[in-house]
């Protein structure tokens, strides 16, 4: 007689136990297959630096005080999750302002738009200065394991550049 059972461990391994009974002896063996955790590739930005923007700048997508300077950037990164992707989120912070948004898959990588940072309120960049935006891409697989990758993007003052 032989009995086989399979279970999935919280760390992502599949375990199969086989027991065989013959007379007075029982033989048991366990095989564990581990599914690799998720990974996040290099985080890229379509523009770095970006500039603060005023509401009127939204239409043209650039800082009116410094024509042609972008007020947004597309953040992208490849994500690998052999167990399956549950979610990919972009978290960001600059000074006391922070936020997060879901990233969408496009062309083999995950993408989200960072910006516009308001030049009026709350104004996180004093006139003539720059600030650093810390961007973290956080991938969670279907087994709840998390991987992250970080990059920074420079945020320029729109009024002086």
Coordinates of C-alpha atoms in Angstrom, one line a residue:
X1 CA 0.0 0.0 0.0
X2 CA 1.3 3.5 -0.9
X3 CA 0.0 6.9 0.2
X4 CA 1.0 10.2 -1.5
X5 CA 0.1 13.7 -0.2
X6 CA 1.1 17.1 -1.5
X7 CA 1.2 20.4 0.5
X8 CA 2.4 23.9 -0.3
X9 CA 4.5 25.5 2.4
X10 CA 4.2 29.2 3.2
X11 CA 7.7 29.8 1.9
X12 CA 6.8 28.6 -1.6
X13 CA 8.0 25.0 -1.6
X14 CA 5.9 22.1 -2.8
X15 CA 6.4 19.0 -0.6
X16 CA 5.4 15.5 -1.6
X17 CA 5.6 12.7 0.9
X18 CA 5.3 9.1 -0.1
X19 CA 4.8 6.3 2.4
X20 CA 4.9 2.6 1.6
X21 CA 4.0 -0.1 4.1
X22 CA 5.0 -3.7 3.8
X23 CA 4.5 -6.1 6.6
X24 CA 6.0 -4.6 9.7
X25 CA 8.1 -1.9 8.1
X26 CA 7.2 1.5 6.6
X27 CA 9.4 3.5 4.2
X28 CA 8.9 7.3 3.9
X29 CA 10.5 9.9 1.6
X30 CA 10.0 13.6 1.2
X31 CA 10.8 15.6 -1.9
X32 CA 10.7 19.4 -1.7
X33 CA 10.6 21.7 -4.7
X34 CA 11.2 25.4 -4.0
X35 CA 9.7 28.0 -6.2
X36 CA 12.0 31.0 -6.6
X37 CA 10.9 34.3 -4.9
X38 CA 10.0 37.3 -7.0
X39 CA 12.6 39.7 -8.2
X40 CA 12.6 43.3 -9.4
X41 CA 15.0 44.4 -12.1
X42 CA 16.7 47.8 -12.5
X43 CA 14.2 50.7 -12.1
X44 CA 14.3 53.2 -14.9
X45 CA 12.8 56.6 -15.4
X46 CA 11.9 58.1 -18.8
X47 CA 13.0 61.6 -17.6
X48 CA 15.4 62.5 -14.7
X49 CA 15.3 65.2 -13.5
X50 CA 11.6 66.3 -13.6
X51 CA 10.3 69.7 -12.6
X52 CA 7.5 70.9 -10.4
X53 CA 4.4 72.0 -12.4
X54 CA 1.6 74.4 -12.1
X55 CA -2.0 73.3 -12.9
X56 CA -1.7 75.1 -16.3
X57 CA 1.4 73.0 -17.1
X58 CA -0.6 69.8 -17.1
X59 CA -1.8 70.3 -20.7
X60 CA 1.6 70.7 -22.2
X61 CA 3.4 68.4 -19.8
X62 CA 6.3 70.7 -19.2
X63 CA 7.2 73.5 -16.7
X64 CA 6.0 76.8 -18.2
X65 CA 8.8 78.7 -16.5
X66 CA 11.4 76.4 -18.1
X67 CA 9.8 75.4 -21.4
X68 CA 10.5 71.9 -22.5
X69 CA 11.3 70.6 -19.0
X70 CA 9.2 67.5 -18.1
X71 CA 6.9 67.5 -15.1
X72 CA 6.3 63.7 -15.2
X73 CA 8.3 60.6 -15.7
X74 CA 7.4 57.0 -16.5
X75 CA 8.9 54.6 -14.0
X76 CA 9.4 51.1 -15.3
X77 CA 11.0 47.8 -14.2
X78 CA 11.0 44.2 -15.2
X79 CA 9.5 41.8 -12.6
X80 CA 10.0 38.1 -12.4
X81 CA 7.7 36.0 -10.2
X82 CA 7.8 32.3 -10.9
X83 CA 4.9 31.6 -8.5
X84 CA 2.9 34.4 -10.3
X85 CA 2.5 38.1 -9.8
X86 CA 0.0 39.2 -7.2
X87 CA 0.8 43.0 -7.4
X88 CA 3.4 45.5 -8.4
X89 CA 3.3 48.9 -6.7
X90 CA 5.3 52.1 -7.1
X91 CA 5.9 53.8 -3.7
X92 CA 7.5 57.3 -3.7
X93 CA 8.4 59.9 -1.2
X94 CA 9.9 63.4 -1.3
X95 CA 10.3 65.5 1.9
X96 CA 7.0 65.0 3.8
X97 CA 4.9 64.0 0.8
X98 CA 4.5 60.4 -0.3
X99 CA 2.2 58.2 -2.2
X100 CA 1.8 54.9 -4.0
X101 CA 0.1 53.5 -7.1
X102 CA -0.4 50.2 -8.8
X103 CA 1.9 49.6 -11.8
X104 CA 0.5 48.1 -15.0
X105 CA 2.2 45.5 -17.2
X106 CA 3.2 46.7 -20.7
X107 CA 5.6 45.3 -23.1
X108 CA 7.2 42.9 -20.6
X109 CA 7.7 45.4 -17.8
X110 CA 5.6 47.2 -15.2
X111 CA 5.0 50.9 -15.6
X112 CA 3.5 53.9 -13.7
X113 CA 3.7 57.7 -14.1
X114 CA 5.4 59.7 -11.4
X115 CA 4.3 63.4 -11.2
X116 CA 3.1 66.1 -11.5
X117 CA 4.4 67.6 -8.2
X118 CA 2.5 70.9 -7.5
X119 CA 4.6 74.0 -7.6
X120 CA 2.0 75.9 -5.5
X121 CA 0.8 73.7 -2.7
X122 CA 2.3 71.7 -1.1
X123 CA 5.4 73.1 -2.6
X124 CA 8.2 70.6 -1.6
X125 CA 11.0 72.4 -3.5
X126 CA 12.0 75.9 -2.3
X127 CA 12.8 78.4 -5.1
X128 CA 16.1 77.7 -6.8
X129 CA 16.6 74.3 -5.1
X130 CA 16.1 70.6 -5.9
X131 CA 14.8 67.6 -3.9
X132 CA 15.3 63.9 -4.3
X133 CA 12.3 61.6 -4.9
X134 CA 12.9 58.1 -3.6
X135 CA 11.0 55.6 -5.8
X136 CA 10.5 52.0 -4.7
X137 CA 9.1 49.3 -7.0
X138 CA 7.5 46.6 -4.8
X139 CA 6.5 43.2 -6.3
X140 CA 4.4 40.7 -4.4
X141 CA 4.0 37.1 -5.7
X142 CA 1.0 34.9 -5.2
X143 CA 2.6 33.4 -2.1
X144 CA 2.9 36.7 -0.4
X145 CA 6.7 37.1 -0.9
X146 CA 8.0 40.6 -1.6
X147 CA 10.9 42.0 -3.6
X148 CA 11.9 45.6 -4.0
X149 CA 14.2 47.8 -6.0
X150 CA 14.9 51.5 -5.4
X151 CA 16.0 54.5 -7.5
X152 CA 15.9 58.2 -7.0
X153 CA 14.7 61.0 -9.3
X154 CA 15.6 64.6 -9.0
X155 CA 12.8 67.1 -8.6
X156 CA 13.7 70.7 -9.7
X157 CA 12.0 73.9 -8.8
X158 CA 9.9 75.1 -11.7
X159 CA 10.1 78.8 -11.0
X160 CA 13.9 79.0 -11.5
X161 CA 15.0 75.6 -12.8

